[in-house]
Coordinates of C-alpha atoms in Angstrom, one line a residue:
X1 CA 0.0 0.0 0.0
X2 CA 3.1 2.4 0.7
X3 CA 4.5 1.7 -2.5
X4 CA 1.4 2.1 -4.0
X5 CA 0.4 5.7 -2.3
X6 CA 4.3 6.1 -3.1
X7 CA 3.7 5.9 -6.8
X8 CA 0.6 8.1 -6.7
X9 CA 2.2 11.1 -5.1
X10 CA 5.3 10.6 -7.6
X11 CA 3.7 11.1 -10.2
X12 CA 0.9 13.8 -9.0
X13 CA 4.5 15.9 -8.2
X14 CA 5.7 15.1 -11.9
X15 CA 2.5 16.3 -13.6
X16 CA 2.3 19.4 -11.4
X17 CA 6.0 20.4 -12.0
X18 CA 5.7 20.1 -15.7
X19 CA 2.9 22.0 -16.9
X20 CA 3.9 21.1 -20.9
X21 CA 3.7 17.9 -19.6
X22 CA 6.1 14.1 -20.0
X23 CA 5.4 11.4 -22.5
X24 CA 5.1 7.9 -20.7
X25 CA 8.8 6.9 -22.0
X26 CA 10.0 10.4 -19.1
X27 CA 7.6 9.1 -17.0
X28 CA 9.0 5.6 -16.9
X29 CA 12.8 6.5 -17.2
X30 CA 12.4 9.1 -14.3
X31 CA 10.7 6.5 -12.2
X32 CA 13.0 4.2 -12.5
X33 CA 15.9 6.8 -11.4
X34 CA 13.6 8.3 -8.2
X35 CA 14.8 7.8 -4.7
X36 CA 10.6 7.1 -4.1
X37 CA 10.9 4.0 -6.5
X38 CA 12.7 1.7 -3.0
X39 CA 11.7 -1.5 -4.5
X40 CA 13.2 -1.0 -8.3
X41 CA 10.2 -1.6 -9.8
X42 CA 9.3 -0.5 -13.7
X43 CA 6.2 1.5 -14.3
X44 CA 4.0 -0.7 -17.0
X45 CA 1.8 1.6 -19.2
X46 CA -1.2 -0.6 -17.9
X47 CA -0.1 0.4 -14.1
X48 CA 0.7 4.4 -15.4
X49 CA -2.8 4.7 -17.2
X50 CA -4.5 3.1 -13.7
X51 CA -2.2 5.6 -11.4
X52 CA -3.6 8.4 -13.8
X53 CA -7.4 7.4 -13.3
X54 CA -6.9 7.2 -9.5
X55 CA -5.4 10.9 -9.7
X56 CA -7.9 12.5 -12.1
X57 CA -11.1 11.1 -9.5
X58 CA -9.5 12.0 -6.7
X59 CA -8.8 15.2 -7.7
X60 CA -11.2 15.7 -9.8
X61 CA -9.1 17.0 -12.7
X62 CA -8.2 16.0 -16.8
X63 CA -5.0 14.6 -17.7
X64 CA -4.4 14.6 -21.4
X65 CA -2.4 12.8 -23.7
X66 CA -2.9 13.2 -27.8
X67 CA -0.8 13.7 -31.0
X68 CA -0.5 17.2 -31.4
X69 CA 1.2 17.6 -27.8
X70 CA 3.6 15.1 -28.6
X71 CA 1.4 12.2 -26.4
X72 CA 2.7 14.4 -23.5
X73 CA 0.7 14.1 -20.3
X74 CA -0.2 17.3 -18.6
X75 CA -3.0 18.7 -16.2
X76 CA -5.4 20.5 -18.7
X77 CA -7.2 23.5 -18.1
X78 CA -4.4 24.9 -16.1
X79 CA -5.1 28.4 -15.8
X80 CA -8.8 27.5 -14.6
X81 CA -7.5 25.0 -11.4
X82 CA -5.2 28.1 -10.1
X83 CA -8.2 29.9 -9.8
X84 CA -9.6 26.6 -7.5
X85 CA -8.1 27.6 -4.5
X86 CA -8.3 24.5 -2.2
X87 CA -7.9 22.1 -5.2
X88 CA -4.1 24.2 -6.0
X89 CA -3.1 24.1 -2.7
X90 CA -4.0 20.3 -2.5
X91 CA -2.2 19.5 -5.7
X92 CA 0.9 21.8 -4.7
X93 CA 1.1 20.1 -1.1
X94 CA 1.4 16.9 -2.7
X95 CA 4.1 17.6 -5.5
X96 CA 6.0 19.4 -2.7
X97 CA 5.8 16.7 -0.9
X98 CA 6.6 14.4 -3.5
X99 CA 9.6 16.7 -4.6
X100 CA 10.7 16.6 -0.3
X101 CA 10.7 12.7 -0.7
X102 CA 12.6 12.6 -4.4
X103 CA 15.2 14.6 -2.4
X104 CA 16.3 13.7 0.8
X105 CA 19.1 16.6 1.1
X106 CA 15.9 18.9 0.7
X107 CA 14.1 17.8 3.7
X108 CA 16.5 19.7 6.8
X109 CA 16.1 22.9 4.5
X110 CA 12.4 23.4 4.2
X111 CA 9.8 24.2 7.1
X112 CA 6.5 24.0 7.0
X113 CA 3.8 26.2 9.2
X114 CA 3.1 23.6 12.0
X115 CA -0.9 23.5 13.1
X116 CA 0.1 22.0 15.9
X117 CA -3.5 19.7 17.2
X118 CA -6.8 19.1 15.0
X119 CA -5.5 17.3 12.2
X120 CA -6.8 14.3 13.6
X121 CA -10.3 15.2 13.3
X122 CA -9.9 17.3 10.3
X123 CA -10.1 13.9 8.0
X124 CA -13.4 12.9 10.2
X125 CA -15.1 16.0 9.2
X126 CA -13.8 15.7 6.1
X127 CA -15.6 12.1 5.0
X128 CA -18.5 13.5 7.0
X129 CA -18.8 16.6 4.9
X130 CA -18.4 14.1 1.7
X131 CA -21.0 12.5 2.6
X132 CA -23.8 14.7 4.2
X133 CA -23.6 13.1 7.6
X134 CA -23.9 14.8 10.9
X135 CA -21.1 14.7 13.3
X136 CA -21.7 14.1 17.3
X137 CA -19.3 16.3 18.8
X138 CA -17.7 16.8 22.7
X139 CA -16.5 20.0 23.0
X140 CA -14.8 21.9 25.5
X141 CA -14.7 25.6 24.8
X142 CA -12.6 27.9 26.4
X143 CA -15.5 30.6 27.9
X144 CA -17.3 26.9 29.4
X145 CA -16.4 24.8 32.4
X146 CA -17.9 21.5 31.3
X147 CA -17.8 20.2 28.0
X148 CA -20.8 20.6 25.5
X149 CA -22.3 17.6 23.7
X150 CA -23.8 18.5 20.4
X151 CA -24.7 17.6 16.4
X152 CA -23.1 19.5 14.0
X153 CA -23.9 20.2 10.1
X154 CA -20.3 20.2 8.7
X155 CA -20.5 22.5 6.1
X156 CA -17.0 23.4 5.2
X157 CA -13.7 23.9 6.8
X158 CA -11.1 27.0 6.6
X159 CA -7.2 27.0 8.7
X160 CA -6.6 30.3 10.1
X161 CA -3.6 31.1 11.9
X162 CA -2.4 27.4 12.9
X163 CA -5.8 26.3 13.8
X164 CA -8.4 24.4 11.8
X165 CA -12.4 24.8 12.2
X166 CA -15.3 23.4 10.9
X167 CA -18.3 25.6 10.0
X168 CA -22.3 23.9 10.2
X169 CA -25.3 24.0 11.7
X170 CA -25.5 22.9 15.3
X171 CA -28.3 21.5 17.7
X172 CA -27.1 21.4 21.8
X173 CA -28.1 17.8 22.9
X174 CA -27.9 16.1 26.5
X175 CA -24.7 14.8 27.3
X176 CA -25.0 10.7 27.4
X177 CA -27.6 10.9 24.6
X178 CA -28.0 8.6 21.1
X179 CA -27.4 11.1 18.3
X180 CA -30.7 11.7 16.0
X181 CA -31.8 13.5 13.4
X182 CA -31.3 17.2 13.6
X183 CA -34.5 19.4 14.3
X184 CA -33.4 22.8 15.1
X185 CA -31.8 24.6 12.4
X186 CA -29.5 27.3 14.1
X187 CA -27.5 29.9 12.5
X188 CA -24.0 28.8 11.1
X189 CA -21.7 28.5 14.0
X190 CA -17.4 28.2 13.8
X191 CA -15.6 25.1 16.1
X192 CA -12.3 24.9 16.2
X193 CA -10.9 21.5 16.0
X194 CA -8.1 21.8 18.6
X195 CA -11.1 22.1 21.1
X196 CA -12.9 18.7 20.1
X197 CA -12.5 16.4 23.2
X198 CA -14.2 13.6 21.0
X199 CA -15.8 13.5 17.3
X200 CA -17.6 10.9 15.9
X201 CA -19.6 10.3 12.6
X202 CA -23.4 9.3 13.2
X203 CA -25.8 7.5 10.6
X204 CA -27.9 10.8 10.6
X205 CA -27.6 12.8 7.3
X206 CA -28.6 16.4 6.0
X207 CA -29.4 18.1 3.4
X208 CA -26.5 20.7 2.4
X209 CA -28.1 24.1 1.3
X210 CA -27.5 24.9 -2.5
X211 CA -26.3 28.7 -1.8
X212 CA -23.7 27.7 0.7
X213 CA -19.8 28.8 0.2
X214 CA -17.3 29.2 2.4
X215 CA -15.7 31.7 0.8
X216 CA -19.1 33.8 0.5
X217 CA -19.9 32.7 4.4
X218 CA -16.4 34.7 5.3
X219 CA -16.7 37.1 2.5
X220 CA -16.4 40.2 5.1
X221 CA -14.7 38.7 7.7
X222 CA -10.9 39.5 8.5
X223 CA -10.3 35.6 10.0
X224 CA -12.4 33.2 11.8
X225 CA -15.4 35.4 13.5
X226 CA -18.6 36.1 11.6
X227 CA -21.2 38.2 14.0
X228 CA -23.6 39.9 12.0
X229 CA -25.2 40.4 15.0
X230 CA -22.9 42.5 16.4
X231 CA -20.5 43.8 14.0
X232 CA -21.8 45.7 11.2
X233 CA -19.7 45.7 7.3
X234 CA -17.8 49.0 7.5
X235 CA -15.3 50.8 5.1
X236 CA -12.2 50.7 7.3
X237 CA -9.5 53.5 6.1
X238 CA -6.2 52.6 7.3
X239 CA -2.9 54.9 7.2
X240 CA 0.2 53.0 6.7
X241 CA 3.3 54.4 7.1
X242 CA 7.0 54.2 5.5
X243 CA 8.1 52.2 8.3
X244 CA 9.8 49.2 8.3
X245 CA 8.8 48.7 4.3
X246 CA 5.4 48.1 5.9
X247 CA 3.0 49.2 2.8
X248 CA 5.2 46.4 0.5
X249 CA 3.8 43.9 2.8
X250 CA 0.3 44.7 2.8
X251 CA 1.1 45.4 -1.0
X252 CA 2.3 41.9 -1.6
X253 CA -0.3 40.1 1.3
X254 CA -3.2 41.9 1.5
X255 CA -4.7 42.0 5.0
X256 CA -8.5 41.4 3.1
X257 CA -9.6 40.3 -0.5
X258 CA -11.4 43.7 -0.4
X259 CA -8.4 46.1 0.4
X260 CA -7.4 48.6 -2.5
X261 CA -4.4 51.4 -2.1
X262 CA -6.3 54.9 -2.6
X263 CA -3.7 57.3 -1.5
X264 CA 0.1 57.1 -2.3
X265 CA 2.6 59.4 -0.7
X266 CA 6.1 59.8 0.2
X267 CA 5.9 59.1 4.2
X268 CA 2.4 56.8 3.7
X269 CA -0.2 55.4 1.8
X270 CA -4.1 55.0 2.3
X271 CA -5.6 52.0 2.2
X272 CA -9.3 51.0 2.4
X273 CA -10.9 47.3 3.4
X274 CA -14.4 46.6 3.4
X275 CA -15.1 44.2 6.2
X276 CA -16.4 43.4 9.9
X277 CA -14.1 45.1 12.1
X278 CA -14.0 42.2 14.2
X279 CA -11.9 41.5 17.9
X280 CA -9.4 38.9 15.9
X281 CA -9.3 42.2 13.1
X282 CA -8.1 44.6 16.2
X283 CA -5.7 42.5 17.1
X284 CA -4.1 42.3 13.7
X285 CA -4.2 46.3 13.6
X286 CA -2.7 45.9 17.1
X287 CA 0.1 43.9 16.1
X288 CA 1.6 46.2 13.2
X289 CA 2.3 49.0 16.3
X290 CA 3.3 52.9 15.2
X291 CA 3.5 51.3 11.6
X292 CA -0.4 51.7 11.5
X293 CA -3.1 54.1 12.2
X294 CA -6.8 53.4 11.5
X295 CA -8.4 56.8 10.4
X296 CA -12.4 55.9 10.2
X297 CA -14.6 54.6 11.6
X298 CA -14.2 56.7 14.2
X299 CA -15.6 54.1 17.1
X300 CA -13.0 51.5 15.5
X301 CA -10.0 54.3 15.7
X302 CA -11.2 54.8 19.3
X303 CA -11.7 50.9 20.0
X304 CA -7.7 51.0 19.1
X305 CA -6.7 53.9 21.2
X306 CA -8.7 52.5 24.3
X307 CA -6.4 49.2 23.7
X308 CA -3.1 51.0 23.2
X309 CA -4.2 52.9 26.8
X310 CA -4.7 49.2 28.3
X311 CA -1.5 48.6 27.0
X312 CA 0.7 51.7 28.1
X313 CA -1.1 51.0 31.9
X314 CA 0.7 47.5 32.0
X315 CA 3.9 49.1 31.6
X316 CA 3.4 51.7 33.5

């Protein structure tokens, strides 16, 4: 099965290296010369045209091979899977990966972000979300002194700063309880997966709503929290100063998908975001110091001095 896995990943990392694509002779030589190939083994055609079915339903993408590209393989429709988000970032995990193994000398030199606990759930939800099934979940929050026992609708997942949540519907249910069909439909709620003291996948299904997206579900949010209820969509004018090359960064990572540069000068630069100016937002803002100034909304700018004050007291 290692082998086999092995094989998969090789040649996942080979497709999504060479964008013109290999002909099954580069495929098959290159095999036979990778430090992933421990048992020696030839790659048959037969076995190469089963590894590329495997790869184009689990990822759901077309490999193509015909006369006027040489037989090359090669991931088609390249341009449009950039624009997939998750499916890219997939796909380039892997060939890293793939690449790490094909070169041992390469593995002391690169590090990787560490999430440090709710991976083991994250495959869990994961099948569960597949699948439409509802999840009966322990969780121990940090604001609770017991831990809660409840159903959750998983619909999606997002990693935000080294932690990995699920997003779904929820329904509170006595501890000790068989899980059953869900009945109260709640607002969408976040759990973050570092916080599940147990998670297990029930028989009970659900039907996922057909104008549900992540991406649209976070859409104003700067990271995890999403409170309409309390936090209203504002146009948040920041001033960023010449310090510390600090406008090239937010130039080159953009703090929010909405944020635009409307003001350049020598000694700053204007730039607006259109979002929820949300606790795990102030914080950001927070953390960029004197490099930073929030100009409107005015109860935001003041939300930020009030902090700063906090934080000159501690010192004091």
């Amino acid at each position: 099965m290692k082998d086999y896995l092995r094989r998969h990943i090789w040649i996942l990392s080979e497709l999504y290296q060479n964008p013109k694509g290999l002909t099954y002779r580069e495929f098959a030589e290159r095999w036979e010369q990778s430090t992933q190939n421990m048992q020696g083994t030839s790659l048959p055609k037969r076995t190469f045209a089963d590894c590329l079915r495997a790869i184009e339903e689990t990822f759901d993408i077309d490999i193509s091979s015909d006369a006027r590209n040489g037989y090359r393989y090669r991931i088609v429709q390249r341009d449009w899977l950039e624009n997939d988000t998750v499916k890219d970032w997939l796909l380039s995990a892997f060939a890293v990966n793939g690449l790490l193994q094909d070169s041992r000398g390469l593995r002391e030199r690169v590090m990787y972000e560490n999430i440090p606990s709710g991976n083991d759930y994250l495959l869990e939800v994961l099948k569960a979300m597949r699948e439409n099934h509802v999840l009966a979940v322990t969780y121990q929050d940090y604001f609770d002194e017991e831990p809660r026992y409840i159903l959750l609708e998983p619909y999606g997942v997002r990693v935000f700063r080294q932690r990995w949540y699920v997003v779904g519907v929820m329904e509170n249910k006595p501890k000790g309880k068989e899980p059953t069909e869900l009945t109260n439909q709640g607002r969408i709620r976040r759990y973050a997966l570092d916080r599940v003291v147990k998670l297990e996948q029930t028989d009970a299904t659900f039907k996922m709503p057909r104008d549900f997206s992540v991406d649209d579900y976070f859409a104003d949010a700067f990271g995890i929290i999403v409170e309409p209820e309390e936090y209203d969509v504002e146009t948040i004018r920041l001033k960023v100063y010449d310090i510390n090359h600090r406008r090239e960064y937010l130039r080159s990572l953009p703090l929010h998908h909405s944020q635009r540069e409307t003001e350049q000068t020598a000694d700053y630069s204007i730039f607006e975001l259109r979002l929820a100016p949300t606790y795990d937002f102030i914080q950001a803002i927070l953390a960029m110091g004197n490099e930073v100034e929030v100009l409107t909304p005015e109860y935001v700018r003041q939300e930020i001095k009030w902090r700063i004050t906090e934080m000159h007291q501690r010192y004091e």
